[in-house]
Coordinates of C-alpha atoms in Angstrom, one line a residue:
Chain Y
M1 CA -39.7 -4.4 -29.2
A2 CA -36.7 -1.9 -30.0
K3 CA -35.2 -2.1 -33.1
K4 CA -32.0 -3.4 -33.8
N5 CA -29.2 -1.6 -35.9
P6 CA -28.3 -3.9 -38.5
V7 CA -24.6 -3.0 -38.1
E8 CA -22.5 -1.8 -34.7
R9 CA -21.8 1.7 -35.3
P10 CA -20.7 4.7 -32.7
A11 CA -23.8 6.9 -31.8
A12 CA -23.2 10.3 -33.0
S13 CA -21.9 13.0 -30.3
S14 CA -24.9 15.3 -28.0
K15 CA -22.1 17.7 -27.0
F16 CA -19.2 19.4 -28.7
E17 CA -15.8 18.5 -27.0
E18 CA -14.2 21.4 -24.9
M19 CA -11.3 22.9 -27.2
M20 CA -8.0 24.4 -26.5
T21 CA -8.2 26.3 -29.9
G22 CA -10.2 29.5 -30.5
T23 CA -9.9 33.1 -31.9
T24 CA -7.0 35.3 -31.5
V25 CA -8.6 38.6 -30.1
F26 CA -6.5 41.9 -29.8
N27 CA -9.0 44.3 -28.3
V28 CA -12.0 44.0 -25.7
P29 CA -15.0 46.3 -25.1
L30 CA -14.7 48.4 -21.9
P31 CA -17.9 50.2 -20.6
A32 CA -17.8 53.5 -20.2
D33 CA -19.1 53.6 -16.6
L34 CA -16.7 52.0 -14.3
K35 CA -19.4 51.4 -11.6
T36 CA -20.2 48.4 -13.6
L37 CA -16.7 47.0 -14.1
K38 CA -17.2 44.3 -10.9
G39 CA -20.3 43.1 -13.0
M40 CA -18.0 42.2 -16.0
S41 CA -17.7 38.8 -17.2
P42 CA -13.9 37.3 -16.8
I43 CA -11.5 37.7 -19.3
V44 CA -9.7 34.0 -20.0
I45 CA -7.2 33.5 -22.2
K46 CA -4.7 30.7 -23.4
Q47 CA -1.3 30.6 -21.8
P48 CA 1.1 27.9 -23.1
Y49 CA 3.8 26.2 -21.1
N50 CA 6.3 24.1 -22.7
I51 CA 9.6 23.0 -21.2
D52 CA 12.3 20.3 -22.4
Y53 CA 14.3 19.5 -19.3
I54 CA 17.6 18.0 -19.0
H55 CA 16.8 15.2 -17.2
S56 CA 19.4 12.6 -15.7
Y57 CA 18.6 8.9 -14.3
G58 CA 22.0 9.5 -12.1
Q59 CA 22.5 6.5 -10.1
D60 CA 19.4 4.9 -11.4
S61 CA 20.7 4.7 -14.9
P62 CA 22.2 1.1 -15.4
F63 CA 18.5 0.1 -15.0
F64 CA 17.5 2.0 -18.0
A65 CA 21.0 0.7 -19.8
G66 CA 19.9 -2.9 -19.0
L67 CA 16.4 -2.8 -20.5
S68 CA 18.1 -1.5 -23.8
N69 CA 20.1 -4.7 -23.5
K70 CA 17.1 -6.8 -22.9
K71 CA 18.0 -7.3 -19.0
L72 CA 15.6 -6.5 -16.1
L73 CA 17.9 -5.2 -13.3
G74 CA 17.0 -4.8 -9.5
T75 CA 19.2 -4.1 -6.5
K76 CA 20.0 -6.1 -3.7
C77 CA 21.1 -4.8 -0.1
R78 CA 24.7 -6.2 0.8
K79 CA 23.6 -6.0 4.6
C80 CA 20.0 -7.5 4.9
D81 CA 19.6 -9.0 1.2
Y82 CA 16.6 -7.4 0.6
T83 CA 15.8 -7.1 -2.9
W84 CA 14.2 -4.8 -4.8
A85 CA 12.6 -4.9 -8.0
T86 CA 12.3 -1.3 -8.6
P87 CA 15.8 -0.2 -8.0
R88 CA 17.3 2.0 -5.1
L89 CA 21.1 2.3 -4.6
A90 CA 20.4 2.7 -0.9
C91 CA 18.3 0.3 1.1
T92 CA 15.4 1.7 3.0
Q93 CA 14.9 -1.3 5.4
C94 CA 18.3 -1.1 7.0
G95 CA 20.1 1.8 5.2
G96 CA 22.8 -0.5 3.7
E97 CA 24.0 -0.3 0.5
T98 CA 22.8 -2.1 -2.5
D99 CA 24.1 -4.0 -5.2
W100 CA 22.8 -4.1 -9.1
V101 CA 21.3 -7.9 -9.9
E102 CA 19.6 -9.3 -12.7
L103 CA 15.8 -9.9 -11.9
P104 CA 14.3 -13.1 -13.4
Q105 CA 11.9 -12.6 -16.3
T106 CA 9.1 -14.2 -15.5
G107 CA 6.9 -13.6 -12.4
R108 CA 2.9 -13.1 -11.7
V109 CA 0.4 -10.6 -11.5
H110 CA 0.1 -9.1 -7.9
T111 CA -2.7 -6.7 -8.7
F112 CA -3.7 -5.1 -12.1
T113 CA -6.3 -2.4 -13.6
T114 CA -7.4 -1.6 -17.1
C115 CA -7.3 2.3 -17.7
Y116 CA -9.9 3.3 -19.9
F117 CA -8.8 7.6 -19.2
G118 CA -5.6 8.5 -18.2
G119 CA -3.4 11.4 -18.0
E120 CA -3.3 13.8 -21.2
E121 CA -0.2 12.2 -22.3
F122 CA -1.2 8.4 -22.2
L123 CA -4.8 9.3 -23.3
K124 CA -4.1 8.2 -26.9
E125 CA -3.1 5.0 -25.7
T126 CA -6.3 4.1 -23.8
P127 CA -7.6 1.4 -22.8
F128 CA -4.4 -0.4 -21.5
H129 CA -3.7 -2.5 -18.8
L130 CA -1.2 -1.8 -15.7
V131 CA 0.0 -4.5 -13.5
L132 CA 2.2 -4.7 -10.4
V133 CA 4.5 -7.8 -11.1
E134 CA 6.0 -10.0 -8.4
F135 CA 9.0 -12.5 -9.1
D136 CA 10.2 -15.3 -6.7
G137 CA 13.1 -14.5 -4.5
V138 CA 12.4 -10.6 -4.8
D139 CA 10.6 -8.5 -2.1
T140 CA 8.8 -5.8 -3.8
L141 CA 7.2 -5.4 -6.7
F142 CA 7.4 -3.6 -10.5
L143 CA 4.7 -1.5 -12.2
S144 CA 4.7 -2.4 -15.8
R145 CA 2.0 -2.6 -19.0
L146 CA 0.4 -5.8 -19.8
L147 CA -0.2 -6.8 -23.4
G148 CA -2.2 -9.2 -24.6
P149 CA -5.6 -10.0 -22.6
E150 CA -8.3 -7.6 -24.3
Q151 CA -10.7 -7.0 -21.1
P152 CA -10.0 -7.1 -17.5
E153 CA -12.1 -9.8 -16.8
D154 CA -9.1 -12.1 -18.9
I155 CA -6.7 -11.0 -16.3
K156 CA -6.2 -13.1 -13.1
I157 CA -4.2 -12.2 -9.7
G158 CA -1.5 -14.7 -9.5
M159 CA -1.4 -15.4 -13.6
K160 CA 2.1 -15.9 -14.8
V161 CA 3.5 -13.2 -16.7
K162 CA 6.8 -12.7 -18.7
A163 CA 9.1 -9.9 -19.8
K164 CA 9.3 -8.7 -23.5
F165 CA 11.7 -6.2 -24.8
R166 CA 11.3 -3.0 -27.1
R167 CA 13.6 -3.7 -29.9
N168 CA 14.2 0.0 -30.2
S169 CA 14.8 1.3 -27.0
Q170 CA 13.2 4.5 -25.8
L171 CA 15.3 4.8 -22.3
K172 CA 11.9 4.8 -20.4
P173 CA 10.7 2.2 -17.9
T174 CA 8.2 0.8 -21.0
D175 CA 11.1 -0.5 -22.8
V176 CA 9.8 -3.6 -21.3
Y177 CA 6.3 -4.9 -20.7
F178 CA 4.5 -8.2 -20.0
V179 CA 2.9 -10.5 -21.5
P180 CA 0.7 -13.9 -20.4
A181 CA 3.3 -16.8 -20.1
E182 CA 0.9 -19.4 -20.8
Chain C
M1 CA 2.6 22.1 24.7
R2 CA -0.2 24.1 25.0
P3 CA -3.6 23.2 24.4
V4 CA -5.2 24.5 21.0
Y5 CA -8.6 25.3 20.0
M6 CA -10.2 26.1 16.9
V7 CA -12.1 29.3 17.0
S8 CA -13.8 29.7 13.6
G9 CA -13.5 28.4 9.8
G10 CA -14.9 29.3 6.8
V11 CA -14.9 27.6 3.1
S12 CA -15.4 29.0 -0.7
K13 CA -18.4 27.3 -2.6
F14 CA -16.6 24.2 -4.4
A15 CA -17.3 24.8 -7.9
K16 CA -16.1 23.1 -11.1
A17 CA -15.0 26.2 -12.5
R18 CA -14.4 29.5 -10.9
P19 CA -13.1 31.8 -13.9
D20 CA -14.7 34.8 -12.2
A21 CA -11.9 35.4 -9.9
T22 CA -8.1 34.4 -8.8
F23 CA -7.0 32.4 -6.1
Q24 CA -6.4 35.2 -4.1
K25 CA -10.1 36.4 -3.9
I26 CA -11.1 32.8 -3.5
V27 CA -9.1 32.4 -0.3
K28 CA -10.3 35.9 0.8
E29 CA -14.1 34.4 0.3
S30 CA -13.1 31.8 3.3
F31 CA -11.2 33.9 5.3
D32 CA -13.9 36.6 5.4
Y33 CA -16.4 33.7 6.2
A34 CA -14.4 32.5 9.1
M35 CA -13.8 36.3 10.4
N36 CA -17.1 37.4 10.4
D37 CA -18.1 34.3 12.1
V38 CA -16.1 35.4 15.5
P39 CA -16.8 39.3 15.3
K40 CA -14.6 39.3 18.5
L41 CA -11.6 38.6 16.5
K42 CA -10.0 41.6 15.3
H43 CA -7.6 41.5 12.2
S44 CA -4.8 42.9 14.5
M45 CA -5.1 39.8 16.7
I46 CA -3.8 37.3 14.2
D47 CA 0.0 36.5 14.9
G48 CA 0.8 35.0 11.7
S49 CA -0.2 32.3 9.2
V50 CA 0.7 29.1 7.0
V51 CA -0.9 28.6 3.7
S52 CA -1.3 25.7 1.7
Y53 CA -1.6 24.4 -2.3
F54 CA -0.8 21.6 -3.9
S55 CA 0.6 22.2 -7.1
D56 CA 2.4 24.8 -8.9
H57 CA 1.4 23.2 -12.2
F58 CA -2.4 24.0 -11.7
T59 CA -1.6 27.7 -10.7
R60 CA 1.1 28.6 -12.9
Q61 CA 2.5 30.7 -10.3
L62 CA 5.6 30.2 -7.8
M63 CA 5.1 31.6 -4.5
A64 CA 1.5 31.8 -4.9
G65 CA 1.1 31.5 -1.0
I66 CA 2.5 34.2 -0.3
M67 CA 0.3 36.4 -3.0
A68 CA -2.8 34.7 -1.1
T69 CA -1.2 36.0 2.2
D70 CA -0.7 39.6 1.2
Y71 CA -4.4 39.7 -0.5
L72 CA -5.5 39.1 3.3
G73 CA -3.3 41.9 4.5
L74 CA -1.3 39.4 6.6
C75 CA 1.8 40.9 5.7
P76 CA 4.5 41.7 7.5
K77 CA 3.7 38.9 10.0
P78 CA 4.9 35.2 9.9
N79 CA 3.8 32.7 7.2
K80 CA 5.0 30.0 5.4
R81 CA 3.5 27.6 2.6
I82 CA 2.9 23.8 3.5
E83 CA 2.6 20.8 0.7
G84 CA 2.1 17.4 0.7
G85 CA 0.1 16.3 -2.2
G86 CA -3.3 15.3 -1.3
A87 CA -2.5 15.8 2.2
T88 CA -1.4 19.6 2.0
G89 CA -4.9 20.8 3.5
G90 CA -4.2 18.5 6.5
L91 CA -0.5 19.6 7.0
C92 CA -1.5 22.9 6.9
F93 CA -4.0 22.5 9.7
Q94 CA -1.3 20.7 11.8
A95 CA 1.4 23.4 10.8
G96 CA -1.4 26.0 12.5
W97 CA -1.7 23.9 15.5
E98 CA 1.9 23.7 16.0
A99 CA 2.2 27.5 15.7
V100 CA 0.2 27.9 18.7
A101 CA 1.1 24.5 20.7
S102 CA 4.6 25.9 20.4
G103 CA 3.7 29.3 21.6
R104 CA 5.2 30.8 18.7
M105 CA 1.4 32.2 18.2
N106 CA -1.7 33.0 20.0
V107 CA -3.7 33.4 17.0
C108 CA -3.0 31.3 13.6
A109 CA -4.6 31.7 10.3
A110 CA -4.3 28.4 8.2
F111 CA -5.7 28.7 4.7
G112 CA -5.5 26.7 1.5
F113 CA -6.9 26.9 -2.0
E114 CA -6.6 24.9 -5.3
T115 CA -7.5 26.3 -8.9
M116 CA -7.7 23.0 -11.0
S117 CA -10.1 24.3 -13.8
H118 CA -7.3 26.2 -15.2
V119 CA -6.2 22.8 -17.1
P120 CA -8.7 20.7 -18.8
T121 CA -9.4 17.7 -16.9
W122 CA -6.7 15.1 -18.7
K123 CA -3.9 17.6 -18.2
G124 CA -4.9 17.8 -14.5
N125 CA -4.8 14.0 -14.5
E126 CA -1.4 14.2 -16.1
F127 CA -0.2 17.2 -13.1
I128 CA -1.5 15.0 -10.5
A129 CA 0.4 11.7 -11.7
L130 CA 3.8 14.0 -11.6
A131 CA 3.2 13.1 -8.1
S132 CA 4.2 9.6 -8.5
D133 CA 8.0 8.6 -9.3
V134 CA 8.3 10.3 -13.1
N135 CA 11.4 7.8 -13.5
F136 CA 9.8 4.6 -12.9
D137 CA 5.8 4.9 -12.2
Y138 CA 4.6 8.2 -14.1
P139 CA 6.2 6.9 -17.9
V140 CA 4.2 3.5 -17.6
G141 CA 0.9 5.3 -17.8
G142 CA 0.6 7.5 -15.0
F143 CA -2.8 7.9 -13.6
Y144 CA -3.9 8.0 -10.0
S145 CA -7.5 6.3 -10.8
G146 CA -5.3 3.5 -11.9
Y147 CA -2.9 3.2 -9.0
Y148 CA -5.9 3.2 -6.9
A149 CA -7.7 0.6 -8.9
M150 CA -5.0 -1.8 -8.6
M151 CA -5.0 -1.2 -4.7
V152 CA -8.6 -2.1 -4.5
N153 CA -8.2 -4.9 -7.3
R154 CA -5.8 -6.5 -4.6
H155 CA -8.3 -5.4 -1.4
M156 CA -10.7 -7.7 -3.3
H157 CA -8.6 -10.5 -3.9
E158 CA -7.4 -10.6 -0.2
F159 CA -10.6 -9.7 1.3
G160 CA -13.5 -10.5 -1.0
T161 CA -14.9 -6.7 -0.8
T162 CA -17.2 -6.5 -3.8
V163 CA -17.9 -3.5 -6.4
E164 CA -21.4 -3.0 -4.6
Q165 CA -19.8 -2.1 -1.4
L166 CA -17.7 0.3 -3.0
A167 CA -20.8 1.6 -4.6
M168 CA -22.3 2.1 -1.5
V169 CA -19.9 4.8 -0.3
S170 CA -20.8 6.7 -3.4
V171 CA -24.3 6.6 -3.0
K172 CA -23.6 7.7 0.8
N173 CA -21.4 10.7 0.3
H174 CA -23.5 12.1 -2.6
M175 CA -26.6 11.8 -0.7
N176 CA -25.2 13.6 2.5
A177 CA -23.8 16.3 0.0
Y178 CA -27.3 16.9 -0.8
G179 CA -27.8 19.0 2.4
N180 CA -24.7 20.6 2.1
P181 CA -24.9 23.9 -0.1
Y182 CA -21.1 23.9 -0.5
A183 CA -20.7 20.9 -2.3
Q184 CA -19.9 20.6 -5.6
K185 CA -21.9 17.3 -6.9
R186 CA -25.3 17.1 -4.4
R187 CA -27.1 14.0 -6.2
K188 CA -29.2 11.3 -5.4
L189 CA -28.2 7.9 -6.8
T190 CA -28.3 4.2 -6.6
I191 CA -25.8 1.5 -6.7
A192 CA -26.7 0.9 -10.3
D193 CA -26.2 4.4 -10.9
V194 CA -22.8 4.3 -9.9
R195 CA -21.7 0.7 -11.4
N196 CA -23.3 2.0 -14.6
S197 CA -21.5 5.0 -15.1
A198 CA -18.4 5.1 -17.4
M199 CA -15.8 3.0 -16.3
V200 CA -12.4 4.9 -15.5
A201 CA -9.9 2.4 -14.5
Y202 CA -11.4 -1.1 -13.8
P203 CA -13.3 -1.6 -11.4
L204 CA -13.5 2.1 -10.4
T205 CA -16.3 4.3 -12.2
L206 CA -16.8 8.0 -12.6
L207 CA -18.9 7.7 -9.5
D208 CA -16.4 6.1 -7.6
I209 CA -13.9 9.1 -7.8
C210 CA -13.6 12.7 -6.4
V211 CA -13.6 15.4 -9.0
M212 CA -11.5 18.4 -9.6
S213 CA -12.4 21.6 -8.1
D214 CA -11.9 25.1 -7.4
G215 CA -12.1 26.1 -3.9
A216 CA -10.5 27.4 -0.8
A217 CA -10.8 27.2 3.1
T218 CA -9.9 28.9 6.2
C219 CA -9.2 27.9 9.9
I220 CA -8.5 30.2 12.7
L221 CA -6.8 28.5 15.6
A222 CA -6.0 30.3 18.9
D223 CA -4.6 29.3 22.6
E224 CA -6.7 28.3 25.0
E225 CA -7.2 32.0 26.9
T226 CA -7.7 33.8 23.6
A227 CA -10.1 31.0 22.4
F228 CA -12.6 31.3 25.1
K229 CA -12.5 35.4 24.7
L230 CA -13.4 34.9 21.1
T231 CA -16.3 32.6 21.3
D232 CA -18.3 30.2 23.7
H233 CA -18.3 27.4 21.5
P234 CA -14.1 26.4 20.6
V235 CA -13.3 23.2 19.4
R236 CA -10.0 21.5 21.1
I237 CA -7.8 20.0 19.1
T238 CA -6.7 17.1 21.3
G239 CA -4.6 14.7 18.7
V240 CA -2.7 15.0 15.9
G241 CA -0.4 12.4 14.1
T242 CA 1.2 12.3 10.5
G243 CA 2.2 9.0 9.0
T244 CA 4.3 8.6 5.9
D245 CA 5.0 5.5 3.2
M246 CA 7.4 5.3 0.4
M247 CA 6.6 7.3 -2.8
R248 CA 6.7 4.1 -5.3
M249 CA 3.5 1.5 -4.1
S250 CA 5.7 -1.1 -5.7
D251 CA 8.2 -0.6 -2.9
R252 CA 5.6 -1.3 0.1
P253 CA 6.8 -3.7 2.4
H254 CA 5.0 -7.0 2.9
G255 CA 5.5 -7.1 6.5
E256 CA 3.3 -7.2 10.0
V257 CA 0.2 -5.0 10.7
L258 CA 0.9 -2.1 13.1
L259 CA -1.8 -3.3 15.9
A260 CA -4.3 -0.7 17.2
P261 CA -4.9 -1.1 21.1
N262 CA -8.6 -3.2 20.2
E263 CA -6.4 -5.4 17.9
K264 CA -3.9 -8.7 18.5
K265 CA -1.3 -10.3 16.3
S266 CA -3.6 -13.5 16.1
D267 CA -6.2 -11.5 14.3
Y268 CA -4.0 -11.0 11.4
R269 CA -2.0 -14.4 10.8
N270 CA -1.7 -14.5 7.5
L271 CA -1.9 -11.0 6.2
K272 CA 1.3 -9.4 4.6
Y273 CA 1.1 -5.6 5.6
P274 CA 0.7 -3.2 4.2
G275 CA 1.3 -4.5 0.6
V276 CA -0.7 -2.4 -1.9
H277 CA -4.4 -3.1 -0.1
S278 CA -3.5 -0.9 3.0
F279 CA -2.4 2.5 3.8
R280 CA 0.6 2.3 6.7
A281 CA 0.9 6.3 6.5
G282 CA -3.0 6.3 7.4
R283 CA -2.6 3.5 10.3
S284 CA 0.7 5.7 11.7
A285 CA -1.3 8.8 11.9
G286 CA -4.2 7.1 13.4
L287 CA -2.3 5.6 16.2
Q288 CA -0.4 8.7 17.0
A289 CA -3.5 11.1 17.1
Y290 CA -5.5 8.2 19.5
R291 CA -2.8 8.0 22.0
M292 CA -2.5 11.5 22.3
A293 CA -6.3 12.0 22.7
G294 CA -6.4 8.9 24.7
I295 CA -8.6 7.1 22.3
T296 CA -8.5 2.9 22.6
D297 CA -11.7 2.1 20.9
P298 CA -12.2 4.4 18.2
L299 CA -15.9 2.9 16.9
K300 CA -17.0 3.9 20.1
Q301 CA -15.2 7.0 21.2
L302 CA -15.6 9.1 18.3
D303 CA -18.9 10.4 17.0
F304 CA -18.1 10.7 13.3
V305 CA -15.5 10.8 10.8
E306 CA -14.5 13.3 7.8
L307 CA -12.2 11.5 6.0
H308 CA -10.2 11.3 2.6
D309 CA -12.6 9.6 0.0
A310 CA -10.8 10.4 -3.2
Y311 CA -12.0 6.9 -4.0
T312 CA -14.7 5.0 -2.5
S313 CA -12.0 2.1 -2.2
S314 CA -9.7 4.5 -0.2
E315 CA -12.5 5.3 2.3
I316 CA -13.1 1.6 2.8
Q317 CA -8.9 0.9 2.9
T318 CA -9.1 3.9 5.6
Y319 CA -12.0 2.5 7.7
E320 CA -9.5 -0.4 8.2
D321 CA -6.6 2.0 9.1
L322 CA -8.0 3.9 11.1
A323 CA -9.3 0.7 13.1
L324 CA -12.8 1.6 13.0
C325 CA -13.2 -2.2 11.9
K326 CA -10.4 -5.1 11.6
Y327 CA -8.4 -5.4 8.4
G328 CA -10.6 -6.7 5.6
D329 CA -13.9 -6.0 7.0
G330 CA -14.1 -2.4 5.5
G331 CA -16.6 -3.4 2.9
K332 CA -18.6 -5.5 5.7
F333 CA -18.4 -2.5 7.6
V334 CA -20.0 0.0 4.8
E335 CA -22.5 -3.0 3.8
A336 CA -23.7 -3.4 7.4
G337 CA -24.5 0.5 7.5
Y338 CA -22.1 1.9 10.4
P339 CA -20.5 4.8 8.5
F340 CA -24.2 6.1 7.3
M341 CA -26.2 8.8 8.7
P342 CA -28.8 7.9 11.0
Q343 CA -31.3 10.3 10.0
I344 CA -31.3 10.3 6.0
D345 CA -33.1 7.7 3.9
Y346 CA -30.5 6.0 1.3
G347 CA -32.9 3.7 0.2
M348 CA -31.3 0.8 1.4
K349 CA -31.5 -1.7 4.2
L350 CA -28.7 -0.8 6.8
P351 CA -28.8 -2.7 9.6
K352 CA -26.1 -0.8 11.8
K353 CA -27.2 2.6 10.2
G354 CA -25.8 5.9 11.9
T355 CA -23.3 3.9 14.3
L356 CA -20.4 6.2 13.5
P357 CA -21.4 8.4 10.7
V358 CA -18.4 9.0 8.2
N359 CA -18.2 12.0 5.5
P360 CA -21.4 13.6 6.7
S361 CA -20.3 16.6 4.7
G362 CA -20.3 14.5 1.5
G363 CA -16.4 14.1 1.6
L364 CA -14.4 14.7 -1.4
I365 CA -16.6 12.7 -3.6
A366 CA -19.4 15.2 -3.5
C367 CA -18.0 18.0 -2.0
G368 CA -15.0 18.5 -4.2
H369 CA -11.5 17.8 -4.0
P370 CA -9.4 21.4 -4.3
V371 CA -6.4 19.9 -2.8
G372 CA -4.6 22.4 -0.9
A373 CA -8.1 23.5 0.6
T374 CA -9.5 19.8 0.9
G375 CA -8.0 19.1 4.8
L376 CA -8.9 22.4 5.7
M377 CA -12.3 22.1 4.5
Q378 CA -12.9 18.9 6.5
A379 CA -11.5 20.8 9.7
V380 CA -14.4 23.4 8.9
F381 CA -17.2 20.9 8.4
A382 CA -16.1 19.0 11.5
F383 CA -16.1 22.3 13.5
W384 CA -19.6 23.2 12.3
Q385 CA -20.8 19.3 13.4
I386 CA -19.1 19.8 16.9
Q387 CA -20.2 23.3 17.1
G388 CA -24.1 22.1 16.4
S389 CA -24.1 24.8 14.0
I390 CA -24.7 22.8 11.0
K391 CA -28.2 24.6 10.5
K392 CA -26.4 28.3 11.1
H393 CA -23.7 27.4 8.1
Y394 CA -25.9 25.1 5.7
G395 CA -29.2 26.6 6.2
S396 CA -30.9 23.4 7.4
P397 CA -30.3 21.2 10.3
E398 CA -30.7 18.1 8.2
L399 CA -27.0 17.1 8.4
Q400 CA -26.5 18.1 12.1
L401 CA -25.6 15.0 14.2
K402 CA -27.4 14.8 17.6
K403 CA -23.9 13.9 19.2
A404 CA -21.0 15.0 18.0
N405 CA -18.6 16.2 20.4
R406 CA -15.5 14.5 19.1
G407 CA -14.7 14.2 15.4
L408 CA -11.7 12.6 13.5
I409 CA -10.4 14.7 10.3
H410 CA -8.1 12.6 8.0
S411 CA -6.3 14.1 5.2
H412 CA -4.2 11.6 2.6
A413 CA -1.7 11.9 -0.4
G414 CA -0.5 10.0 -3.1
T415 CA -0.9 6.4 -3.1
G416 CA -0.9 6.9 0.9
T417 CA 2.4 8.9 1.1
Y418 CA 1.5 11.4 3.4
V419 CA -1.5 11.0 6.0
T420 CA -2.5 13.5 8.7
V421 CA -5.2 12.5 11.6
S422 CA -6.4 15.1 13.7
I423 CA -9.0 14.6 16.6
M424 CA -11.2 17.7 17.3
E425 CA -13.7 17.9 20.7
R426 CA -15.8 20.0 22.1
G427 CA -14.3 22.4 24.2
W428 CA -16.2 24.0 26.5

């Protein structure tokens, strides 16, 4: 019979994580015989690349102003009434112009996932749940985070969810998130 | 439009990292392979080229396309870069087809590459996620595996698809790649291995998802007269189709199915389409290519398919888009064994095994997905399959299909944003 650990504890790692840190080197050896150079190992260096963009939300800016005032804004087509949960100022169904409308703050989970890994920027936030939310009377879906359930098995397609807003707006789509409504 | 033939192809070995070479040299490896395979083709006969790579972020070099082109000695002839996310390679293949079909070129080289090892895996995932709306999607937790996991959860909800059916795709493609020396991951797996590997985005595990690669591929395309001068076994491109859909999957409509010739409206009474469970762009591309190639019953009229299995789930979704089975039947299609190779033992009971092999090469899941090369890599593997030259190129005849007269290649971007389908047929 296998021995059970008295307490739950993480196992020691069997390999070092790959790191992006290292040693600063100012010279490398060069063999005297040029004929051997094609067999030389490659030189691999670290090359940083950081930029701050001056990014405008342009015509979609009212959506973010809405979030910071605890309102969820979508758009509705003047010509065909198609209603977009993620706003766009031109209706791609008919080409018509749309107007801003307020969306309901309760909806249902159309689909979901739980991310255990992610892009580097979000790795520290894992695991987290992503959901596409559907709203009554709205033709398209809305991508958001779902907070509350611990495991993916606790999330059901069709379950009712409601919007919550960050108190201090970051002017990002994560200013709104959803939690189970019941 | 003139008939267009593929006369040669070449690939580099797909690998997690190729620090020994810059992208130009990796492209040259695939180009030289293609040139050496058709000795009658002289470098001077190439009228121009098209080049594809997906991400300037990975290369950290703008205009990398011309640097690959000049390395191959193809200046000052015409060249342009083609880009469209994951479908970059498939779009490049079709751009080469256009150059020859239009009469602008008699011989066109189409080559593509990606060097994804230049950043750590999670930074690479961040770059790829920048190919989703950076105002509304990316900041929420941009991660393509997460997007595909949401789509398959809806597919499972609508149609009853199971995680074991997804795992069967992984077993099949990894096992196929066992016979392909150019593949990055050649592994014999079981359904349990796939399910027990690390959960990445529920319900997709590490073995449901393709990996990042360094690699390149080249296709040489020619008009009819030139093709038969160069080789006795050219492969004709008889159909091309390109579909598109909205970048944000939340914006996809919930309307009516685009019907294939072998389907009727009553097949889909209660299905809202494409929603997030299906790829309308894939259906659109498939229907265009089928119409052009005169295909009305793809399951019967195709001998094999190389499709864009970035995820096991997207392979199942794509069976349906390509009308190999009805929408909703993709899981059952793999479970019954239709897309498996007839001659390989997978350790599973597969009553319909070998009906229409899908990804005989091992697909993206096992070969790797060096994005700008991928769609061209599929064309090269399909070309060898149709030529009957698998033994020559793989060193073993194990993966050669007995009947491989007509194949389909499928390249796919975003959450189904650009999709290309091309039909390739025995030309002699």
